[in-house]
Coordinates of C-alpha atoms in Angstrom, one line a residue:
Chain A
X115 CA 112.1 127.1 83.3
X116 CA 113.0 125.2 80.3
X117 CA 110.2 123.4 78.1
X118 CA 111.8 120.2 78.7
X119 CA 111.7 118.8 82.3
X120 CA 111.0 115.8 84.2
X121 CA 108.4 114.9 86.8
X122 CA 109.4 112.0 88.8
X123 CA 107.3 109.9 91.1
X124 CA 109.4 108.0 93.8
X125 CA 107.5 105.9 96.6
X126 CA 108.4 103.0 98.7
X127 CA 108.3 100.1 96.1
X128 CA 108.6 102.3 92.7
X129 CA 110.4 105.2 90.5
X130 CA 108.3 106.6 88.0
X131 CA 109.9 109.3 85.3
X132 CA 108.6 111.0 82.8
X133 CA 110.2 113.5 80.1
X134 CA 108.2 116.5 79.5
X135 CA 108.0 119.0 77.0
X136 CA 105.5 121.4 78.6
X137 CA 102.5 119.9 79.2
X138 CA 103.2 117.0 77.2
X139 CA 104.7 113.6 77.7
X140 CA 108.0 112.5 75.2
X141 CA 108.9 109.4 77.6
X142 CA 108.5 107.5 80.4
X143 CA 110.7 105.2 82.1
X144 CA 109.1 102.8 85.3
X145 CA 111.4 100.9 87.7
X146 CA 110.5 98.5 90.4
X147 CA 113.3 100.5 92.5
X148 CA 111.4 102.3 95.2
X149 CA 113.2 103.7 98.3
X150 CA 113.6 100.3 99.5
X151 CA 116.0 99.2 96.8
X152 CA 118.2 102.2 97.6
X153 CA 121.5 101.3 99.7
X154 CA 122.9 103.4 102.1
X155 CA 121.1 106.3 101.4
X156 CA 122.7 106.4 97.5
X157 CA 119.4 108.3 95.7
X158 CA 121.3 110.7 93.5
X159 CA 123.1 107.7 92.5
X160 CA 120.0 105.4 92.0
X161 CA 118.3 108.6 90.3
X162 CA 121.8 109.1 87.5
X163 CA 121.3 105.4 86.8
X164 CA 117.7 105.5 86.2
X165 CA 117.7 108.2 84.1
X166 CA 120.9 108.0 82.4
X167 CA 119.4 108.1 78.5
X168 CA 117.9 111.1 79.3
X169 CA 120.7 112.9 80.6
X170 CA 122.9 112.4 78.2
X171 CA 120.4 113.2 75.5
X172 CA 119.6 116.3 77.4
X173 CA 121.7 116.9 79.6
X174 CA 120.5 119.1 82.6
X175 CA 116.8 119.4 82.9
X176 CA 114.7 120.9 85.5
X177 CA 113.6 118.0 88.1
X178 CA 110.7 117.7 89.8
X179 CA 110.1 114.7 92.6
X180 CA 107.1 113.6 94.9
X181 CA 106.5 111.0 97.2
X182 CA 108.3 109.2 99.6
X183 CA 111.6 110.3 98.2
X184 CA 111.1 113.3 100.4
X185 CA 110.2 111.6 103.7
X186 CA 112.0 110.1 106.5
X187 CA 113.3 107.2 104.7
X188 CA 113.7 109.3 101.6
X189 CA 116.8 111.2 99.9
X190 CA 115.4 115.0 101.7
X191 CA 113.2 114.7 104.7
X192 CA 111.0 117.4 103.7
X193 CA 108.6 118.7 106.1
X194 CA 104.6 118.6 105.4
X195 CA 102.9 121.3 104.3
X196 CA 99.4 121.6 107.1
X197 CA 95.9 123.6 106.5
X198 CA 94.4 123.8 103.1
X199 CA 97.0 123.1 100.4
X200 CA 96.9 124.1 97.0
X201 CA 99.7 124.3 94.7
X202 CA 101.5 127.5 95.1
X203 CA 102.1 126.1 98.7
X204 CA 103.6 122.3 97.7
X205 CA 106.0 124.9 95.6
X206 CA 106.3 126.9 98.3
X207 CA 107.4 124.3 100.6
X208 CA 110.0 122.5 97.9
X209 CA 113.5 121.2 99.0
X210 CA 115.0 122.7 96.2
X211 CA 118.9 121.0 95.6
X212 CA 120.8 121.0 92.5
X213 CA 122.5 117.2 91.6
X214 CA 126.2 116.9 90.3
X215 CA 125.0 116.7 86.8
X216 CA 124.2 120.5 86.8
X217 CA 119.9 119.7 87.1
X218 CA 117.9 122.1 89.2
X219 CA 115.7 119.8 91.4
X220 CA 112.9 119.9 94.1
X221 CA 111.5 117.8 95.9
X222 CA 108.1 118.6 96.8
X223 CA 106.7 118.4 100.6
X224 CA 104.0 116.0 101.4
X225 CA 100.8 117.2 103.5
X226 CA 99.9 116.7 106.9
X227 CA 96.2 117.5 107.9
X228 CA 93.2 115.5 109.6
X229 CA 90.6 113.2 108.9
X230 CA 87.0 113.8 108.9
X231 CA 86.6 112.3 112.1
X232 CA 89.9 114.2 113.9
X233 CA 92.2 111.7 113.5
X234 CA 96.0 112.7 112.6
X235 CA 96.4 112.3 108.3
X236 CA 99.9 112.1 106.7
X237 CA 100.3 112.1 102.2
X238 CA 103.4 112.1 100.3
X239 CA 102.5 112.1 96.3
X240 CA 98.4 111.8 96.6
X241 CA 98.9 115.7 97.0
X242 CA 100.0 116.2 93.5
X243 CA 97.1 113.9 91.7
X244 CA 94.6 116.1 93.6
X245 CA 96.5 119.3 92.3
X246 CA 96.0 117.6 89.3
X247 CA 91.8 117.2 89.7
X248 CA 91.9 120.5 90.3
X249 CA 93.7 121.6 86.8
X250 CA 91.7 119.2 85.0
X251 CA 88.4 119.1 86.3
X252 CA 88.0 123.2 87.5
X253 CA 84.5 122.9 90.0
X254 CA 83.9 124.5 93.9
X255 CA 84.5 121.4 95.4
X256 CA 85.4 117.2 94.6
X257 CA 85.0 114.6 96.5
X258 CA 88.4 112.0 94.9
X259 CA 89.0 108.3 95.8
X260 CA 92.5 107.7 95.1
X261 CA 92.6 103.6 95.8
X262 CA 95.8 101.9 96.4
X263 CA 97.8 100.1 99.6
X264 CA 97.1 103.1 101.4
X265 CA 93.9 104.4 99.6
X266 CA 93.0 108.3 100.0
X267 CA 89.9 109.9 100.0
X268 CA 90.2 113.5 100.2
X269 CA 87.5 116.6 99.5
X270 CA 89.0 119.6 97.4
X271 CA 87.4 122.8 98.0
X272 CA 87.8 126.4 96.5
X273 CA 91.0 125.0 94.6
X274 CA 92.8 123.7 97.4
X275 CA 93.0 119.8 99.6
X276 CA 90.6 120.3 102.3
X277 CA 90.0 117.2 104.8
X278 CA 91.2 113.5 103.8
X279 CA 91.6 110.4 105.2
X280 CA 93.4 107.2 104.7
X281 CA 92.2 103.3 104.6
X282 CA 94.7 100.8 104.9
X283 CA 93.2 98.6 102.5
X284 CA 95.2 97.4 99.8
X285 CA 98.2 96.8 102.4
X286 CA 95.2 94.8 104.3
X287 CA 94.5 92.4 101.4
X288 CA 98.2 91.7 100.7
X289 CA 98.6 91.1 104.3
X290 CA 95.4 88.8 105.3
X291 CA 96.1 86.7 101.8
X292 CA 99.8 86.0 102.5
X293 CA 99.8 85.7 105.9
X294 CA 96.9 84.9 107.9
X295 CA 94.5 81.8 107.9
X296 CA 92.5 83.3 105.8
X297 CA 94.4 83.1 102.8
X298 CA 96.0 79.5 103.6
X299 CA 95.9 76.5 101.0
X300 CA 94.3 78.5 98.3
X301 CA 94.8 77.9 94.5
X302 CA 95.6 80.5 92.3
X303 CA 92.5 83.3 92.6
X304 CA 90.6 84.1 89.5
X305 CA 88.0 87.0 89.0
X306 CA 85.1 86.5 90.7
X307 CA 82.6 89.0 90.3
X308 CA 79.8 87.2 92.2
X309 CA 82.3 86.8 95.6
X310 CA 83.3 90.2 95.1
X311 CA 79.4 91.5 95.1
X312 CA 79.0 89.5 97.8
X313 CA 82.0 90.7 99.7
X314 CA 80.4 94.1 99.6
X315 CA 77.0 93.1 100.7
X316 CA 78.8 91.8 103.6
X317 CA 80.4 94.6 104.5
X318 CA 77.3 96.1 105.6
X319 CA 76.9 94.5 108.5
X320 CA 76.5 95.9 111.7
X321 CA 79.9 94.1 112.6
X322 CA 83.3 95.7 113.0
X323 CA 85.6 94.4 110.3
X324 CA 87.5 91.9 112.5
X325 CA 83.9 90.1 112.7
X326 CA 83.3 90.5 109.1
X327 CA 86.6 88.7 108.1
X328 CA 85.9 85.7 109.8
X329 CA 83.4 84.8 107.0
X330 CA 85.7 84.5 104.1
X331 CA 86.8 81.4 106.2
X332 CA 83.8 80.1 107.0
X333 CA 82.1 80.5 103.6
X334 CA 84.6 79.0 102.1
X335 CA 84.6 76.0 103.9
X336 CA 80.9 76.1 103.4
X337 CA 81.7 76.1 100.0
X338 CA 79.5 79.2 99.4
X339 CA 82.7 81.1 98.5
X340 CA 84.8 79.1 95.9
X341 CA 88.6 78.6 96.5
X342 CA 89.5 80.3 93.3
X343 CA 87.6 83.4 94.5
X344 CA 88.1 83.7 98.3
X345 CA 90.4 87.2 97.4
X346 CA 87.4 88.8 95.6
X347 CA 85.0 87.9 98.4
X348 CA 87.9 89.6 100.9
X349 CA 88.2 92.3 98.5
X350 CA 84.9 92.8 98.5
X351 CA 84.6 93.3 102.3
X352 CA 87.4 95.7 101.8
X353 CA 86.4 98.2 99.4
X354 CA 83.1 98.0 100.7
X355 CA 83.6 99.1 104.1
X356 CA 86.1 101.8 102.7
X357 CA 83.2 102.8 100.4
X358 CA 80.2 102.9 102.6
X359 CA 82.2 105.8 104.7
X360 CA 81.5 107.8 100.9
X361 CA 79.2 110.6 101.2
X362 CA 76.4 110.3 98.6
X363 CA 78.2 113.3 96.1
X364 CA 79.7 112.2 93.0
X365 CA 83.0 111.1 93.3
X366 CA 86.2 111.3 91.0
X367 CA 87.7 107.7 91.6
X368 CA 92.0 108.1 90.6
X369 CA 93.7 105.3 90.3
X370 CA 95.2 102.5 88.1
X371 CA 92.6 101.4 85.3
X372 CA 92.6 98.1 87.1
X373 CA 91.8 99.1 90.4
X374 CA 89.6 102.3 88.6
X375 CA 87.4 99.2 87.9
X376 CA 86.9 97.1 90.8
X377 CA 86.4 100.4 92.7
X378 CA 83.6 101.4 90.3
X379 CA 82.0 98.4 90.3
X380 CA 81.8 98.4 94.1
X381 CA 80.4 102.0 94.3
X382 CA 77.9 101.4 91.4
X383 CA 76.8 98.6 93.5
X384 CA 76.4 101.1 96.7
X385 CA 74.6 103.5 94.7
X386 CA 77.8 105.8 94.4
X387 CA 78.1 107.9 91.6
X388 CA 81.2 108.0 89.9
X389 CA 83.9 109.1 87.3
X390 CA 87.2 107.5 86.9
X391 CA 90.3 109.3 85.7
X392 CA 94.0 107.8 85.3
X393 CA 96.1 108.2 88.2
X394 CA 98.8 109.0 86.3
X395 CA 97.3 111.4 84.3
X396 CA 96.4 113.5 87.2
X397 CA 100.2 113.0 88.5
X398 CA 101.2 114.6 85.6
X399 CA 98.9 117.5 85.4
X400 CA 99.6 118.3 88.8
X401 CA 103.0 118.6 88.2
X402 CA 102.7 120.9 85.6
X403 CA 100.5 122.6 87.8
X404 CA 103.5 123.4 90.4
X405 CA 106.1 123.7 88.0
X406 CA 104.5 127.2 87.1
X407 CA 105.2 128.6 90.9
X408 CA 108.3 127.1 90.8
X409 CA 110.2 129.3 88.6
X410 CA 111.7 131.6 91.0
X411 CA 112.3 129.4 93.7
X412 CA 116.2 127.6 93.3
Chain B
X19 CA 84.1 55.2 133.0
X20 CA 86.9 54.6 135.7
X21 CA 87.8 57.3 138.3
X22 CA 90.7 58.2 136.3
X23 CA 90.9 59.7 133.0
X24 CA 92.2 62.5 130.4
X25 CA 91.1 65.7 128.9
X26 CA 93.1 66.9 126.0
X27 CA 93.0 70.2 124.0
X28 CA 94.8 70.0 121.1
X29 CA 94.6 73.0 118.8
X30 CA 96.7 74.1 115.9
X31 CA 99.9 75.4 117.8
X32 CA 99.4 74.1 121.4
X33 CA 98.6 70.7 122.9
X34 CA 97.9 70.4 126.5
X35 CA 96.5 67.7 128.4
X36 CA 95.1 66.8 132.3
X37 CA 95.5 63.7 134.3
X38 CA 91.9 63.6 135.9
X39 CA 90.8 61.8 139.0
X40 CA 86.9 62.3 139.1
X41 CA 86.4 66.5 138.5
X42 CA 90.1 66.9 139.7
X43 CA 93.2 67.7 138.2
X44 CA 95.9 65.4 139.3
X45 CA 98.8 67.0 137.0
X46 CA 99.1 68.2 133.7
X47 CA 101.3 68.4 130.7
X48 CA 102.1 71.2 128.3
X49 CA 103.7 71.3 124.6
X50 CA 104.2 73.8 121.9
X51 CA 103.0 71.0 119.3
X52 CA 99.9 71.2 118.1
X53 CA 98.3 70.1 114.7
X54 CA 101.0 71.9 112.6
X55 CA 103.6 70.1 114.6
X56 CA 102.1 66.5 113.7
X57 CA 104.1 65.1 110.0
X58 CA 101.9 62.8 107.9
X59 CA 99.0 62.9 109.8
X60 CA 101.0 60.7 113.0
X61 CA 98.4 61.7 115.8
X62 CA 98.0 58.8 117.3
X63 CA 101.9 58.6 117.9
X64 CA 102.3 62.1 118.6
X65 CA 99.4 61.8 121.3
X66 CA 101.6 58.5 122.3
X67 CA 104.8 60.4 122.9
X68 CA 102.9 63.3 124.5
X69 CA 101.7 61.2 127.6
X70 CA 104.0 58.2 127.5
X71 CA 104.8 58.5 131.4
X72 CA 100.8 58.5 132.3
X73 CA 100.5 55.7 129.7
X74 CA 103.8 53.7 131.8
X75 CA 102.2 54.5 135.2
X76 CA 98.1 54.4 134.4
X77 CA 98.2 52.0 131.4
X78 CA 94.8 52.5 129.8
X79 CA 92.7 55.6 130.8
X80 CA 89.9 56.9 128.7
X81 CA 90.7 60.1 126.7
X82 CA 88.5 62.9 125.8
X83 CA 89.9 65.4 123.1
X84 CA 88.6 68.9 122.1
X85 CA 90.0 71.8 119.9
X86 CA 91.1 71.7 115.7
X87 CA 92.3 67.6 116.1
X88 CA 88.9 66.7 115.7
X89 CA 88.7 69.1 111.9
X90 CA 89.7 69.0 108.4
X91 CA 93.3 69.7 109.3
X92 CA 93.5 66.9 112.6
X93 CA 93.0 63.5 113.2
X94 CA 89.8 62.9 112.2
X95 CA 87.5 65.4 110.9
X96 CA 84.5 65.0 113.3
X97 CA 81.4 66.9 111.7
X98 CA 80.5 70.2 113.4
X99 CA 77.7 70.1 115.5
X100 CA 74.5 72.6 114.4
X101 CA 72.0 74.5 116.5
X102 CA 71.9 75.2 119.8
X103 CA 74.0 72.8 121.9
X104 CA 74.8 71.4 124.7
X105 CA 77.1 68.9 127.0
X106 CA 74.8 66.1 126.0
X107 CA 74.5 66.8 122.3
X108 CA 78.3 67.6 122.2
X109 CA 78.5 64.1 123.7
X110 CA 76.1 62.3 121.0
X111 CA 78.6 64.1 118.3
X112 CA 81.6 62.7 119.6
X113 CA 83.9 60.5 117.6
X114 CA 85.1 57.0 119.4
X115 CA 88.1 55.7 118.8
X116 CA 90.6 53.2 120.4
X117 CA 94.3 53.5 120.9
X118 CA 96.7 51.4 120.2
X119 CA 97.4 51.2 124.2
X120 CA 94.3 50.3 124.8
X121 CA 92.3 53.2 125.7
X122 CA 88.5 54.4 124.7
X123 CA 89.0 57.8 122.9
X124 CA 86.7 60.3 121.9
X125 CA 87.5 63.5 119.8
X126 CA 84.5 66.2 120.4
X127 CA 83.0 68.0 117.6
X128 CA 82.8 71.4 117.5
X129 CA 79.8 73.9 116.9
X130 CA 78.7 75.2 113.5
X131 CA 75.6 78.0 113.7
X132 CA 75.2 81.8 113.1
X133 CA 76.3 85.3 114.7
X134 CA 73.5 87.4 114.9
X135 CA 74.3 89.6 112.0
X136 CA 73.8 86.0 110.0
X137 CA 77.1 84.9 108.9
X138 CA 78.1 81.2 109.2
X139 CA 80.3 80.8 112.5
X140 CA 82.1 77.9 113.2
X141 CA 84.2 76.9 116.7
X142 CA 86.3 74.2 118.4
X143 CA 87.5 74.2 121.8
X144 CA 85.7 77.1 123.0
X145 CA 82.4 75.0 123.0
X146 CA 83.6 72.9 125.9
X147 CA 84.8 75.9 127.9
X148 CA 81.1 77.5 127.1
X149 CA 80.1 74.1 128.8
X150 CA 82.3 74.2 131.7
X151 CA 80.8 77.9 132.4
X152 CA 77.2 76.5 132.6
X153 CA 78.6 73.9 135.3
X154 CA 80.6 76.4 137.0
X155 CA 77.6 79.3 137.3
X156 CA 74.2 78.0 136.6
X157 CA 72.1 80.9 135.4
X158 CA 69.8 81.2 132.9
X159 CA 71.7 83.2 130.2
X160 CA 74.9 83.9 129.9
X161 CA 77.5 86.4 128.0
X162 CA 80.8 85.2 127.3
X163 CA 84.2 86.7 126.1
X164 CA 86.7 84.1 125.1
X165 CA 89.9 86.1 123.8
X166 CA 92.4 84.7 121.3
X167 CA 93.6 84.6 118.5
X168 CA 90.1 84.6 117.2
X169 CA 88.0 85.5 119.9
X170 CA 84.7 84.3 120.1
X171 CA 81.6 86.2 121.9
X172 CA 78.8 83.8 122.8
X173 CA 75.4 84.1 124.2
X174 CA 74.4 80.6 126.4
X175 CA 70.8 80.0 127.3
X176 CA 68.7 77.3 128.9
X177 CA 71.8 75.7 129.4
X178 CA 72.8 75.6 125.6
X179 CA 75.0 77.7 123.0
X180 CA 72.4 80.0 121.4
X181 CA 74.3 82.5 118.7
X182 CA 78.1 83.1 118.8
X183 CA 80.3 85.4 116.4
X184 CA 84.2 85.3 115.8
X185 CA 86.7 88.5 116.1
X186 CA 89.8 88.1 114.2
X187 CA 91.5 90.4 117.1
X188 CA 95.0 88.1 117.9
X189 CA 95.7 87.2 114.4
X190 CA 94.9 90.9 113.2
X191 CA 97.4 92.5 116.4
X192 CA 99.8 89.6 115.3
X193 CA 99.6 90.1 110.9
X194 CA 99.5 94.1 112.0
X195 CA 103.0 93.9 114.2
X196 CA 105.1 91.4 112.6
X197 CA 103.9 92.4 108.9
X198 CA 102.7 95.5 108.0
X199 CA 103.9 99.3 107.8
X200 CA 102.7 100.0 111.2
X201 CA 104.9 97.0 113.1
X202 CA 107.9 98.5 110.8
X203 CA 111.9 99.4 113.3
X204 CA 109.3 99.5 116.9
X205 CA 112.2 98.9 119.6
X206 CA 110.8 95.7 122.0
X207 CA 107.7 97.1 123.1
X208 CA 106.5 97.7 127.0
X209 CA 102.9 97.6 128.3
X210 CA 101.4 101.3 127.9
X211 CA 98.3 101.6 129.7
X212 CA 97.7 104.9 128.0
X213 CA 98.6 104.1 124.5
X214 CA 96.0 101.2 125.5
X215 CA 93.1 103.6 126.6
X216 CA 94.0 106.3 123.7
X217 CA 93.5 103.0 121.4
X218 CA 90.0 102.2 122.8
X219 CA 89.0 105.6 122.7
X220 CA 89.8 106.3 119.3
X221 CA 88.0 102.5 118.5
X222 CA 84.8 104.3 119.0
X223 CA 85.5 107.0 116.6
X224 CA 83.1 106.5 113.3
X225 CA 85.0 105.3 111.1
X226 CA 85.5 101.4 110.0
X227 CA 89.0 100.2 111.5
X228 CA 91.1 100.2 107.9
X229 CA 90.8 104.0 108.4
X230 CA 91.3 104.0 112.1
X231 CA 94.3 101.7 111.7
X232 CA 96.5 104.1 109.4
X233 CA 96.1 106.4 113.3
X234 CA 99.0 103.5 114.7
X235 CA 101.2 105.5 111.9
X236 CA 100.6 108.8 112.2
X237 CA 100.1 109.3 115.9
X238 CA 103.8 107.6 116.2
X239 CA 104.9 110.0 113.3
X240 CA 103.9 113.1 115.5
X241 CA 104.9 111.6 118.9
X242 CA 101.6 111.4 120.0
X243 CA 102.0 108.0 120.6
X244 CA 105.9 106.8 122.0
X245 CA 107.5 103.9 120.1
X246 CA 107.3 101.1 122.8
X247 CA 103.7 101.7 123.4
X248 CA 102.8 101.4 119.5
X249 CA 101.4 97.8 120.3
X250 CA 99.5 98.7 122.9
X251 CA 97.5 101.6 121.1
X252 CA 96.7 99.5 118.5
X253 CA 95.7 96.5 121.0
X254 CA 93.4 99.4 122.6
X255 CA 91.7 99.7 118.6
X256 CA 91.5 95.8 118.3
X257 CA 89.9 95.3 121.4
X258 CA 88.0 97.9 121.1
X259 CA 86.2 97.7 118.7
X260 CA 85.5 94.0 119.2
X261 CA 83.7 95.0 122.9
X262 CA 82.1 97.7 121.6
X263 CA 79.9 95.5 119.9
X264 CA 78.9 93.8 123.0
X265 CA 75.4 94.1 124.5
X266 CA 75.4 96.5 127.6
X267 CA 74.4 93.5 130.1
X268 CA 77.3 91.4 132.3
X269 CA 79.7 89.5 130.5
X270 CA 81.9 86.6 131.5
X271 CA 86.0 87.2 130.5
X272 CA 87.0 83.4 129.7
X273 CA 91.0 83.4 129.0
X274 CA 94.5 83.6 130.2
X275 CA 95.2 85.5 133.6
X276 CA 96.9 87.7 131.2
X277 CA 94.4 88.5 128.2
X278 CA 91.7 88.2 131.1
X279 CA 93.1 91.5 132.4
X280 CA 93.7 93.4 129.2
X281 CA 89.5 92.8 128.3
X282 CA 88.6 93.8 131.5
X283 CA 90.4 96.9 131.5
X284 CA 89.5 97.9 128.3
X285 CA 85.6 96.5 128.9
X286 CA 85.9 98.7 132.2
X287 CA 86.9 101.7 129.8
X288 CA 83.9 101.0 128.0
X289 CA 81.7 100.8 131.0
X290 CA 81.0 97.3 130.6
X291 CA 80.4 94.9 134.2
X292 CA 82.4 91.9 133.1
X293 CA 83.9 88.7 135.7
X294 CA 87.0 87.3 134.6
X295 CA 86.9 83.1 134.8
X296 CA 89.8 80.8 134.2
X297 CA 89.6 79.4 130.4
X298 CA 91.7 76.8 131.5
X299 CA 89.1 75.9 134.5
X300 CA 86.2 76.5 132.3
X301 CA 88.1 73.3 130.0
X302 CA 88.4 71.3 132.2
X303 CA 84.5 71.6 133.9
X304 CA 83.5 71.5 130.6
X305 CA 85.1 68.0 129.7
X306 CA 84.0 67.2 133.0
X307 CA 80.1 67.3 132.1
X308 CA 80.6 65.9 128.6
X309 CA 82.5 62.9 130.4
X310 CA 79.1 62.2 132.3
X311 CA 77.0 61.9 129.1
X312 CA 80.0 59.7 127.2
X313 CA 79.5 56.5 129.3
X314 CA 77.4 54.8 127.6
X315 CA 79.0 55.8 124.1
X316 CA 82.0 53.3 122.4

């Protein structure tokens, strides 16, 4: 393979490309044109456009693509890798193609495995941030946060994604604040670190989460929750319950630097030890990581 | 108070009203227009148009009103009861008005206290219906269901409302469906006992319900779980986990015929003894007591 490629990130609400030169990034370009914004099924299309400088600067590079692009609703339906996944087998399990400007492309498989608790699990892109841990960070075994709408924790063992499960809690928040009661006739929020700490004091409750929510309405008409910071007192409820399911290991939290922050300030508050490490980073690393086994597969 | 007279509950979405001849219900009137129906704060005309033929036939008849029209958002916000309450005290609390027809109105207040995890709790409109079940079965102590939107679970003693706690379980299963990845391109849906009684299996699984709730996706991904009956499993987690925080002793069901039977399966799953009473019937007994103690209060 070429020194030069690009690693491309494709979910539901975003494109995300980067130009590589081995391990190294040269450029990045960010689009709020996730599969959702594609019509008729047009991706190579919506993928020429995006990256149009860097085609005709380099004209065919090797491709790499995770995420949603290669699910149902995506360019390749590509099916999920199951068991204990580690890089070699995301390569193995590529939908290799080649696009009508002459690139070599894959699109890698998501993974489909179970929960801790023996419930069905589904990723697509999480996978390769986790590949990514595991290039950066070498140890037996991680425990990783990855926050988000649909925020992951998975454990990585003897170099390969073990167990993981997912909470629904970003796409909660967005939810209960534009649509329900709870987030009715509210100013514009502002941080709020003491509703926030409150929040996840509350989550620990012995009350199941559609108890726990009634209080952001009735604290804030108590007035013990201001207006301004009814969404930090929800998120607090949130994170918390998501963290409390933590085991007591250290864990790598991979995210955003925004939500890096407000997830380590809820597990320092739960006792939870921590490290934070750029979501995008990881992305990258693990990318780099497959790109290796790819060589020979077209 | 003459023979004749009317209970209204008048909530957010619905208003409903009884003609009443002593504890009977002489006939009955039903609109989709509750509080968020009423422009510029118009009650008194809205109420007006609402029973103008009783008004043509029975001129004058006192009024007794319950639910959200006596809050922040209704006619007049009538301050929230505290404690542990009952007909009488509900009574003391009302809010006396006269029409412009000529009748002596009162708008109840509702009940502010604690759960018994210690969160604030607030209700109005279910208060009266906990009333009406202490006229309707005297006993000691009670357990009560009410489903809705928000579903309240209340324990009655000595013939008042001890501790009570709110479950966000209709507005979740509404936000969830109409909103949110999981309610995404479901055909109509059809009533699927077993997608019901896989949901309130799974409720019991340990893990806090933004985990359990990314199952609706992936058990419909594999097939596990067919399309129509997506609302149903996820009703089944709902509900679920709200009873499985119930106390192992009897419970009253206090609803519609309809949510009346989906609790009571799903309690009955749960091995929980539950009777099913009217809410509608519990209402109206309920108004009926308060009536006696409102005689002598103008």
């Amino acid at each position: 393979m070429s020194k030069s490629w690009l690693a491309v990130d494709w979910g539901t609400t975003n494109f995300r490309a980067w130009l590589m030169h081995d391990a190294d990034v040269v450029s990045v370009i960010n689009a709020p044109c996730g599969l959702l914004q594609v019509e008729n099924g047009q991706f190579e299309t919506a993928l020429q456009t995006h990256i149009a400088l860097w085609i005709a600067e380099y004209d065919a590079l090797p491709l790499l693509m995770a995420g949603m692009v290669g699910s149902q609703q995506g360019w390749v339906n590509v099916p999920y890798c199951e068991g204990c996944i580690d890089a070699q087998q995301l390569a193995q399990g590529a939908h290799a193609l080649h696009t009508r400007w002459g690139s070599q492309g894959w699109i890698l498989p998501g993974v489909a495995g179970h929960s801790a608790v023996g419930l069905p699990e589904v990723m697509r892109g999480e996978e390769i941030q986790l590949v990514g841990l595991m290039a950066l960070a070498p140890a037996e075994n991680h425990h990783a946060i990855l926050p988000g709408t649909h925020s992951k924790h998975a454990t990585v063992a003897h170099q390969a994604i073990h167990d993981f499960s997912t909470f629904m809690t970003g796409e909660l928040y967005q939810l209960l604040m534009a649509h329900s009661l709870l987030g009715r006739d509210l100013p514009p929020q502002q941080p709020d670190s003491r509703a926030f700490a409150l929040g996840i004091q509350h989550s620990g409750l012995a009350a199941p989460l559609s108890q726990l929510l009634f209080s952001v309405r009735t604290l804030r008409l108590r007035g013990d929750v201001p207006l301004s910071g009814v969404g930090d007192y929800l998120s607090g409820l949130l994170i918390g319950q998501e963290l409390r399911q933590c085991p007591s290991t250290p864990h790598w939290i991979i995210g955003s630097d925004a939500l890096n922050a407000r997830y380590q300030q809820a597990a320092s508050q739960l006792g939870l030890v921590t490290e934070a490490l750029s979501g995008e980073r990881c992305f990258i690393a693990g990318m780099n990581q497959i790109r290796l086994y790819l060589q020979g597969i077209e």
